[in-house]
């Protein structure tokens, strides 16, 4: 099958490469010339474990191509995926659909023969029908169907999530479109990944509802972590005990500094706006969003308290800046909400991140000292704040750390360490919910 992927970002590049791995002929198109130049030079513009090898193999074997324009690949395509960004629209919290609509318009002009246009971007209910209208207006003679195929991959585990999904959701309204999508995903149905076919609206809503549910689960355990701290309970034990109930499940019950990333924050917000537009209340989701903001603010207070009530003039080593490990993505990372208020209170930040420092520099205030390794960040510091649980921070040389630091505060926002070990090594240890 011939596939065009519009947008070669975290989702488009991974999905396009995996489809090529399944045997399809894939062209990834992006308007960002620098991204396409990098891909042509064999450089991967994002950090995603395993992606470089898979891209190289599929390019070498002639199944994966890159381009800045749609004119050549679109007329040949059986399926065209729209995987462009849908960020929060400035000012009102709705999903900004300008990139989706621009892509639809651009595709329309070049369609030839029957084609399925598939929304892979996370988009509000009704978007697929609007994409259909745009294409119909732009090219009344085109023979096409629009489908929805939301993506559930997580950054850092994107390839295994894409190649071993819990489910594949396809919103389709014609047999031809369903047949095309089922045959593209056939290698996954062979390993028994279920395909759920629904109407367009249900597929679009499944994505938002799933993200909102997971975000709510995290906000729930984060609120419990605050209660644990007051009553002497251990949030690990509470999460474990809850998770043993098969109806609850143990995943996404890890307390931390609040969820971040390119999806949960913007998608929970967008879902509240979709509901408002339709006059429906989604108070649980609104509460999850509010609790997430409160958790980040609580982390600032936790750090200040652990440093004796003031951070003015103090040096803080921050380990990890990205919203989760194994990615260079800084979108809505908790560090972006936690570090600026500490700096306003007079803290000096010495930060390390294995992949995210370049991106962080453009998003965080000036004045942060970026270091090449965690020990350089800790040199002379009054406190260490473990912000993101990269593997590199899981087994720190505590003796070395204690020697090079000025103070002894260790604030572990990801609960990587245990109290006894850190206290034994001479640190004043603070964590979340224990
Ligand atoms: P991204 O910003 O990494 O990539 C989007 C790409 O689209 C950019 O490279 C941009 O240059 C390109 N683009 C914009 N307009 C274009 C056009 N008209 N033609 C060609 N290229 C164009 O975004 P992402 O993280 O890959 O997310 C894409 C969509 O997938 C979003 O709707 C997001 O919510 C959803 N999603 C993301 C993830 C994730 O983990 N990142 C997971 C599931 C779903
Ligand atoms: C998420 C969804 O999981 C994925 O299905 C969707 O396609 C895109 O959005 P992603 O944002 O890449 O994926 O990472 P995820 O592992 O879900 O983590 C999101 C945020 O929640 C991170 O900041 C993470 O640290 C936080 N988190 C996650 C917790 O605080 N506790 C948990 O138990 C799990």
Coordinates of C-alpha atoms and ligand atoms in Angstrom, one line a residue:
X1 CA 0.0 0.0 0.0
X2 CA 1.1 3.6 -0.6
X3 CA 0.9 5.9 2.4
X4 CA 1.5 9.6 2.9
X5 CA 2.0 10.9 6.4
X6 CA 1.5 14.7 6.7
X7 CA 3.6 15.9 9.6
X8 CA 6.9 14.2 10.5
X9 CA 6.8 15.0 14.3
X10 CA 6.7 12.6 17.3
X11 CA 3.5 10.9 15.9
X12 CA 4.0 11.2 12.1
X13 CA 7.6 10.1 12.0
X14 CA 7.0 7.1 14.3
X15 CA 3.8 6.0 12.6
X16 CA 5.2 6.5 9.1
X17 CA 8.3 4.6 9.9
X18 CA 6.3 1.7 11.6
X19 CA 4.0 1.5 8.5
X20 CA 7.1 1.2 6.3
X21 CA 8.4 -1.5 8.7
X22 CA 5.0 -3.3 8.0
X23 CA 5.9 -3.2 4.3
X24 CA 4.0 -0.1 3.1
X25 CA 5.6 2.5 0.8
X26 CA 5.6 5.6 2.9
X27 CA 6.3 9.3 2.3
X28 CA 6.5 11.5 5.3
X29 CA 5.8 15.2 4.4
X30 CA 6.6 18.1 6.6
X31 CA 6.5 21.9 6.0
X32 CA 9.6 22.2 8.2
X33 CA 12.5 22.2 5.7
X34 CA 15.1 21.8 8.5
X35 CA 13.4 18.6 9.7
X36 CA 13.2 17.1 6.2
X37 CA 16.8 18.1 5.4
X38 CA 17.9 16.4 8.6
X39 CA 16.0 13.2 7.7
X40 CA 17.5 13.3 4.2
X41 CA 20.9 13.5 5.9
X42 CA 20.1 10.5 8.1
X43 CA 19.6 12.6 11.2
X44 CA 16.5 12.1 13.4
X45 CA 15.1 15.5 14.5
X46 CA 13.6 14.1 17.7
X47 CA 14.9 11.8 20.5
X48 CA 12.9 8.6 20.5
X49 CA 14.7 5.3 21.5
X50 CA 15.1 2.9 18.5
X51 CA 13.7 5.3 15.9
X52 CA 17.1 6.0 14.3
X53 CA 17.8 2.4 13.4
X54 CA 14.3 1.8 12.1
X55 CA 14.3 4.9 10.0
X56 CA 17.7 4.0 8.5
X57 CA 16.7 0.5 7.7
X58 CA 13.5 1.5 5.9
X59 CA 15.2 4.2 4.0
X60 CA 17.9 1.8 2.9
X61 CA 15.3 -0.8 1.8
X62 CA 13.5 1.9 -0.2
X63 CA 10.2 2.0 1.7
X64 CA 10.5 5.3 3.5
X65 CA 10.8 8.7 1.8
X66 CA 10.7 12.3 3.0
X67 CA 9.5 15.5 1.3
X68 CA 8.5 19.0 2.0
X69 CA 5.7 18.9 -0.6
X70 CA 2.6 16.8 -1.2
X71 CA 2.4 17.2 -5.0
X72 CA 4.3 14.1 -5.9
X73 CA 3.2 11.5 -3.3
X74 CA -0.5 12.4 -2.8
X75 CA -1.8 11.4 -6.3
X76 CA -0.3 7.9 -5.8
X77 CA -1.4 7.4 -2.3
X78 CA -4.0 4.8 -1.0
X79 CA -4.1 6.4 2.4
X80 CA -3.1 9.9 3.6
X81 CA -2.7 10.4 7.3
X82 CA -2.9 13.9 8.8
X83 CA -0.5 13.9 11.9
X84 CA 0.1 17.6 12.3
X85 CA 0.0 19.4 15.7
X86 CA -3.2 20.4 17.4
X87 CA -1.9 22.6 20.2
X88 CA -4.0 24.6 22.6
X89 CA -5.4 27.7 20.8
X90 CA -4.1 30.9 22.4
X91 CA -6.6 32.5 24.7
X92 CA -9.4 30.0 24.9
X93 CA -8.1 26.5 25.5
X94 CA -9.7 25.0 22.4
X95 CA -7.6 22.7 20.1
X96 CA -6.1 24.8 17.3
X97 CA -7.1 23.1 14.1
X98 CA -5.4 25.5 11.6
X99 CA -2.7 23.0 10.7
X100 CA -5.2 20.2 10.2
X101 CA -7.4 22.3 7.9
X102 CA -4.3 23.7 6.0
X103 CA -3.1 20.1 5.4
X104 CA -6.6 19.0 4.2
X105 CA -6.7 21.9 1.7
X106 CA -3.3 21.1 0.4
X107 CA -4.1 17.4 0.0
X108 CA -7.4 18.1 -1.8
X109 CA -5.8 19.7 -4.8
X110 CA -3.6 16.7 -5.6
X111 CA -6.0 13.7 -5.1
X112 CA -6.2 11.2 -7.9
X113 CA -8.1 8.0 -7.7
X114 CA -9.8 6.6 -4.6
X115 CA -8.0 7.8 -1.4
X116 CA -8.7 7.5 2.3
X117 CA -7.8 10.6 4.3
X118 CA -7.2 9.7 7.9
X119 CA -7.1 12.1 10.9
X120 CA -4.4 10.7 13.2
X121 CA -4.0 14.0 15.0
X122 CA -6.0 14.3 18.2
X123 CA -8.9 16.4 17.1
X124 CA -12.3 17.5 18.6
X125 CA -15.5 15.7 17.7
X126 CA -16.7 16.9 14.3
X127 CA -13.3 17.6 12.8
X128 CA -13.3 14.6 10.4
X129 CA -16.6 15.8 8.9
X130 CA -15.2 19.3 8.5
X131 CA -12.1 17.9 6.8
X132 CA -14.4 16.1 4.4
X133 CA -16.2 19.4 3.7
X134 CA -12.9 21.2 3.0
X135 CA -11.8 18.6 0.6
X136 CA -15.2 18.4 -1.1
X137 CA -15.2 22.2 -1.6
X138 CA -11.6 22.3 -2.8
X139 CA -12.0 19.4 -5.2
X140 CA -15.6 18.4 -5.9
X141 CA -14.7 15.5 -8.2
X142 CA -12.3 13.8 -5.8
X143 CA -13.1 10.1 -5.0
X144 CA -12.3 9.9 -1.2
X145 CA -13.5 9.0 2.3
X146 CA -12.4 10.6 5.5
X147 CA -11.6 8.3 8.5
X148 CA -10.4 8.8 12.1
X149 CA -7.5 6.8 13.5
X150 CA -6.4 8.3 16.8
X151 CA -3.0 7.5 18.1
X152 CA -2.3 6.2 21.6
X153 CA 1.6 5.9 21.6
X154 CA 3.6 7.3 24.5
X155 CA 6.8 9.2 23.9
X156 CA 9.8 7.3 25.0
X157 CA 8.1 4.0 24.2
X158 CA 6.6 5.0 20.9
X159 CA 7.8 2.2 18.7
X160 CA 6.7 -0.6 21.0
X161 CA 3.4 1.1 21.7
X162 CA 2.8 1.5 18.0
X163 CA 3.8 -2.0 17.1
X164 CA 2.1 -3.7 20.1
X165 CA -1.0 -1.5 20.7
X166 CA -3.7 -2.5 23.2
X167 CA -6.2 -1.6 20.5
X168 CA -6.5 0.2 17.1
X169 CA -9.4 2.5 16.9
X170 CA -10.8 3.3 13.4
X171 CA -13.7 5.7 12.8
X172 CA -15.0 4.8 9.4
X173 CA -18.2 5.2 7.5
X174 CA -17.6 3.2 4.3
X175 CA -16.6 -0.3 3.6
X176 CA -13.9 0.8 1.3
X177 CA -12.2 3.0 3.9
X178 CA -12.5 0.2 6.5
X179 CA -10.9 -2.3 4.1
X180 CA -8.0 0.0 3.4
X181 CA -7.3 0.6 7.0
X182 CA -7.7 -3.0 8.1
X183 CA -5.3 -4.1 5.4
X184 CA -2.7 -1.5 6.4
X185 CA -2.9 -2.7 10.0
X186 CA -3.0 -6.3 9.0
X187 CA 0.5 -7.1 10.4
X188 CA -0.9 -6.1 13.9
X189 CA -4.1 -8.0 13.6
X190 CA -1.8 -11.0 13.0
X191 CA -0.4 -10.5 16.5
X192 CA -3.9 -10.1 17.7
X193 CA -4.1 -6.4 18.4
X194 CA -7.8 -5.8 18.3
X195 CA -9.3 -3.3 15.8
X196 CA -12.3 -1.4 17.0
X197 CA -14.3 0.1 14.2
X198 CA -16.7 2.9 15.2
X199 CA -18.3 6.0 13.6
X200 CA -16.2 9.1 13.2
X201 CA -17.5 10.9 16.3
X202 CA -16.9 8.0 18.6
X203 CA -13.3 7.5 17.4
X204 CA -12.6 11.1 17.9
X205 CA -14.0 11.1 21.4
X206 CA -12.3 7.8 22.5
X207 CA -9.0 9.6 22.2
X208 CA -9.9 12.5 24.4
X209 CA -11.8 10.3 26.9
X210 CA -8.8 8.0 27.2
X211 CA -6.3 10.8 27.8
X212 CA -8.7 12.5 30.3
X213 CA -9.3 9.3 32.2
X214 CA -5.5 8.6 32.5
X215 CA -4.9 12.2 33.5
X216 CA -7.6 11.9 36.1
X217 CA -6.1 8.8 37.5
X218 CA -2.8 10.6 38.0
X219 CA -4.5 13.7 39.6
X220 CA -6.3 11.3 41.9
X221 CA -3.2 9.7 43.2
X222 CA -1.4 13.0 43.4
X223 CA -4.2 14.3 45.6
X224 CA -4.0 11.1 47.7
X225 CA -0.2 11.8 48.0
X226 CA -1.0 15.1 49.7
X227 CA -3.3 13.4 52.1
X228 CA -0.7 10.6 52.8
X229 CA 1.8 13.3 53.9
X230 CA -0.6 14.6 56.4
X231 CA -1.8 11.3 57.9
X232 CA 1.4 9.3 57.8
X233 CA 0.4 6.9 55.0
X234 CA 2.8 5.9 52.2
X235 CA 1.4 6.6 48.7
X236 CA 3.4 3.7 47.3
X237 CA 1.5 1.3 49.5
X238 CA -1.8 3.0 48.9
X239 CA -1.3 2.9 45.1
X240 CA -0.2 -0.8 45.3
X241 CA -3.2 -1.7 47.4
X242 CA -5.6 0.1 45.1
X243 CA -3.9 -1.3 41.9
X244 CA -4.3 -4.9 43.1
X245 CA -8.0 -4.5 42.5
X246 CA -8.4 -5.6 39.0
X247 CA -11.2 -3.0 38.4
X248 CA -8.7 -0.2 39.2
X249 CA -5.4 -1.5 37.8
X250 CA -1.9 -0.5 38.9
X251 CA -0.9 1.6 35.9
X252 CA -0.8 5.4 36.0
X253 CA -1.0 5.5 39.8
X254 CA 2.5 6.9 40.3
X255 CA 2.5 10.1 42.3
X256 CA 4.8 12.9 41.1
X257 CA 5.0 16.6 40.3
X258 CA 1.9 16.6 38.1
X259 CA 1.4 15.3 34.6
X260 CA 3.0 17.2 31.7
X261 CA 3.7 16.5 28.0
X262 CA 2.4 17.2 24.6
X263 CA -1.0 15.5 25.2
X264 CA -2.6 15.3 28.7
X265 CA -2.5 19.0 29.5
X266 CA -3.8 20.2 26.2
X267 CA -6.3 17.4 25.6
X268 CA -7.9 17.6 29.1
X269 CA -8.3 21.3 28.5
X270 CA -9.7 20.8 25.0
X271 CA -12.2 18.2 26.3
X272 CA -13.6 20.7 28.8
X273 CA -14.1 23.2 26.0
X274 CA -15.7 20.6 23.7
X275 CA -18.1 19.7 26.5
X276 CA -18.8 23.4 27.3
X277 CA -19.6 24.0 23.6
X278 CA -22.2 21.3 23.8
X279 CA -23.7 22.4 27.1
X280 CA -22.5 19.3 28.9
X281 CA -20.6 19.3 32.3
X282 CA -17.4 17.4 32.7
X283 CA -16.6 18.4 36.3
X284 CA -14.4 15.4 36.9
X285 CA -12.1 16.4 34.1
X286 CA -12.1 20.0 35.2
X287 CA -11.1 18.9 38.7
X288 CA -8.3 16.8 37.3
X289 CA -6.9 19.8 35.4
X290 CA -7.2 22.0 38.5
X291 CA -5.6 19.4 40.8
X292 CA -2.7 19.1 38.3
X293 CA -2.0 22.8 38.6
X294 CA -2.3 22.6 42.3
X295 CA 0.2 19.7 42.5
X296 CA 2.8 21.7 40.6
X297 CA 2.3 24.6 43.0
X298 CA 2.6 22.2 45.9
X299 CA 6.0 21.0 44.6
X300 CA 7.3 24.6 44.7
X301 CA 6.2 24.8 48.4
X302 CA 7.7 21.4 49.1
X303 CA 11.1 22.5 47.7
X304 CA 11.1 25.8 49.7
X305 CA 10.1 24.0 52.9
X306 CA 12.8 21.4 52.4
X307 CA 15.3 24.2 52.1
X308 CA 14.3 25.7 55.5
X309 CA 11.6 28.1 54.3
X310 CA 13.6 30.2 51.8
X311 CA 15.5 29.6 48.6
X312 CA 16.9 33.1 48.2
X313 CA 20.5 32.9 47.3
X314 CA 20.5 29.1 47.4
X315 CA 21.8 26.8 44.7
X316 CA 19.5 24.1 43.5
X317 CA 20.7 21.2 41.3
X318 CA 17.8 20.1 39.1
X319 CA 18.1 16.6 37.6
X320 CA 15.8 16.2 34.6
X321 CA 13.8 18.8 32.7
X322 CA 11.7 16.9 30.2
X323 CA 8.2 15.9 31.1
X324 CA 9.2 12.2 31.3
X325 CA 12.3 10.2 30.7
X326 CA 13.5 9.0 27.2
X327 CA 12.3 12.0 25.3
X328 CA 13.6 15.4 24.5
X329 CA 10.1 16.9 24.6
X330 CA 9.7 19.8 26.9
X331 CA 6.0 20.6 26.1
X332 CA 4.2 21.4 29.4
X333 CA 7.0 19.8 31.4
X334 CA 6.5 20.2 35.2
X335 CA 9.9 21.9 35.2
X336 CA 8.4 24.8 33.3
X337 CA 5.9 25.5 36.1
X338 CA 8.2 24.7 39.0
X339 CA 11.5 26.4 38.2
X340 CA 10.4 30.0 37.3
X341 CA 8.7 30.6 40.7
X342 CA 11.8 29.2 42.5
X343 CA 14.0 31.6 40.5
X344 CA 11.7 34.5 41.3
X345 CA 12.2 33.6 45.0
X346 CA 16.0 34.0 44.4
X347 CA 17.1 30.4 43.7
X348 CA 20.0 29.8 41.4
X349 CA 19.4 26.8 39.2
X350 CA 22.1 24.3 38.0
X351 CA 20.3 21.8 35.7
X352 CA 21.1 18.6 33.9
X353 CA 19.0 16.7 31.4
X354 CA 20.3 13.9 29.1
X355 CA 18.3 15.1 26.1
X356 CA 16.1 18.1 26.8
X357 CA 18.6 20.9 27.7
X358 CA 18.6 22.5 24.2
X359 CA 14.8 22.7 24.1
X360 CA 14.7 23.8 27.8
X361 CA 16.9 26.8 27.1
X362 CA 14.3 28.3 24.8
X363 CA 11.5 27.8 27.2
X364 CA 12.9 28.5 30.7
X365 CA 14.0 31.9 31.9
X366 CA 17.6 33.0 31.3
X367 CA 20.1 32.5 34.1
X368 CA 19.9 28.7 34.5
X369 CA 23.3 27.1 34.4
X370 CA 23.1 24.0 32.2
X371 CA 25.5 21.2 33.1
X372 CA 26.9 18.2 31.2
X373 CA 26.3 15.6 33.9
X374 CA 24.4 15.3 37.2
X375 CA 27.5 15.7 39.4
X376 CA 28.4 19.0 37.7
X377 CA 24.9 20.2 38.4
X378 CA 25.2 19.1 42.1
X379 CA 28.6 20.8 42.6
X380 CA 28.2 23.4 45.4
X381 CA 24.5 23.0 45.5
X382 CA 22.4 23.4 48.6
X383 CA 19.8 20.9 47.3
X384 CA 19.1 18.4 44.7
X385 CA 15.7 18.2 43.1
X386 CA 15.0 15.0 41.1
X387 CA 12.5 16.3 38.6
X388 CA 12.4 13.5 35.9
X389 CA 13.2 9.9 36.5
X390 CA 15.8 9.3 33.9
X391 CA 17.7 6.0 34.4
X392 CA 20.9 8.1 34.8
X393 CA 19.5 9.4 38.2
X394 CA 18.4 6.1 39.6
X395 CA 21.7 5.0 40.9
X396 CA 23.5 8.2 41.8
X397 CA 26.8 7.9 43.8
X398 CA 25.4 9.3 47.0
X399 CA 28.8 9.6 48.7
X400 CA 30.2 11.6 45.8
X401 CA 27.1 13.7 45.8
X402 CA 27.4 14.5 49.5
X403 CA 31.1 15.4 49.1
X404 CA 30.5 17.9 46.3
X405 CA 27.3 19.5 47.6
X406 CA 27.2 22.5 49.9
X407 CA 23.9 21.4 51.6
X408 CA 22.1 18.1 52.3
X409 CA 18.6 18.6 50.9
X410 CA 17.4 15.9 48.5
X411 CA 13.9 16.5 47.1
X412 CA 12.8 13.5 45.1
X413 CA 9.7 14.5 43.1
X414 CA 9.5 11.1 41.4
X415 CA 9.9 8.8 44.5
X416 CA 12.9 7.1 42.9
X417 CA 14.8 6.6 46.2
X418 CA 13.7 5.4 49.6
X419 CA 13.9 7.4 52.8
X420 CA 16.2 5.0 54.7
X421 CA 18.9 4.9 52.0
X422 CA 19.0 8.7 51.6
X423 CA 19.0 9.3 55.4
X424 CA 21.7 6.8 55.8
X425 CA 23.8 8.7 53.2
X426 CA 23.3 11.9 55.3
X427 CA 20.7 13.6 53.2
X428 CA 17.5 15.4 54.4
X429 CA 15.2 13.5 52.1
X430 CA 11.8 14.8 51.0
X431 CA 9.6 13.0 48.4
X432 CA 5.9 12.9 47.3
X433 CA 3.3 11.2 49.5
X434 CA 5.6 9.3 51.8
Ligands
LIG1 P1 4.7 17.6 16.4 O1 4.7 19.1 16.7 O2 5.9 16.8 17.0 O3 4.7 17.3 14.9 C1 3.8 18.0 14.0 C2 4.5 18.2 12.7 O4 3.6 18.7 11.7 C3 5.6 19.3 12.8 O5 6.8 18.8 12.3 C4 5.1 20.4 11.8 O6 6.1 21.0 11.1 C5 4.2 19.6 10.8 N1 3.2 20.3 10.1 C6 2.4 21.3 10.5 N2 1.6 21.7 9.4 C7 1.9 20.9 8.4 C8 1.4 20.8 7.0 N3 0.4 21.6 6.6 N4 2.0 19.9 6.2 C9 3.0 19.1 6.6 N5 3.5 19.2 7.9 C10 2.9 20.0 8.8 O7 3.4 17.0 17.0 P2 3.1 15.5 17.5 O8 3.5 15.4 18.9 O9 3.6 14.5 16.5 O10 1.5 15.5 17.6 C11 0.8 15.4 16.4 C12 -0.7 15.1 16.7 O11 -0.7 13.8 17.3 C13 -1.3 16.0 17.7 O12 -2.7 16.1 17.4 C14 -1.1 15.3 19.1 O13 -2.1 15.6 20.0 C15 -1.3 13.8 18.6 N6 -0.7 12.8 19.5 C16 0.6 13.1 20.0 C17 1.2 12.1 20.7 C18 2.6 12.3 21.3 O14 3.0 11.5 22.2 N7 3.4 13.3 20.9 C19 0.6 10.9 21.0 C20 -0.7 10.7 20.5 C21 -1.3 11.7 19.7
LIG2 C1 0.2 10.2 26.8 C2 -0.6 8.9 26.7 O1 -0.2 7.9 27.7 C3 -0.6 8.3 25.3 O2 -1.5 7.2 25.3 C4 -1.0 9.4 24.4 O3 -1.0 8.9 23.0 C5 -0.1 10.6 24.5 O4 -0.2 11.1 25.8 P1 2.9 10.6 26.9 O5 2.4 12.0 27.2 O6 3.9 10.4 25.9 O7 1.6 9.7 26.6 O8 3.5 10.0 28.3 P2 2.8 9.3 29.6 O9 3.7 8.2 29.9 O10 1.4 9.1 29.5 O11 3.0 10.4 30.7 C6 2.4 11.7 30.7 C7 2.7 12.4 31.9 O12 2.1 11.8 33.1 C8 4.2 12.5 32.3 O13 4.5 13.8 32.8 C9 4.4 11.5 33.3 O14 5.5 11.8 34.2 C10 3.1 11.6 34.1 N1 2.7 10.4 34.8 C11 2.4 9.2 34.1 C12 2.6 10.4 36.2 O15 2.9 11.4 36.8 N2 2.2 9.3 36.9 C13 1.9 8.1 36.2 O16 1.6 7.1 36.9 C14 2.0 8.1 34.8

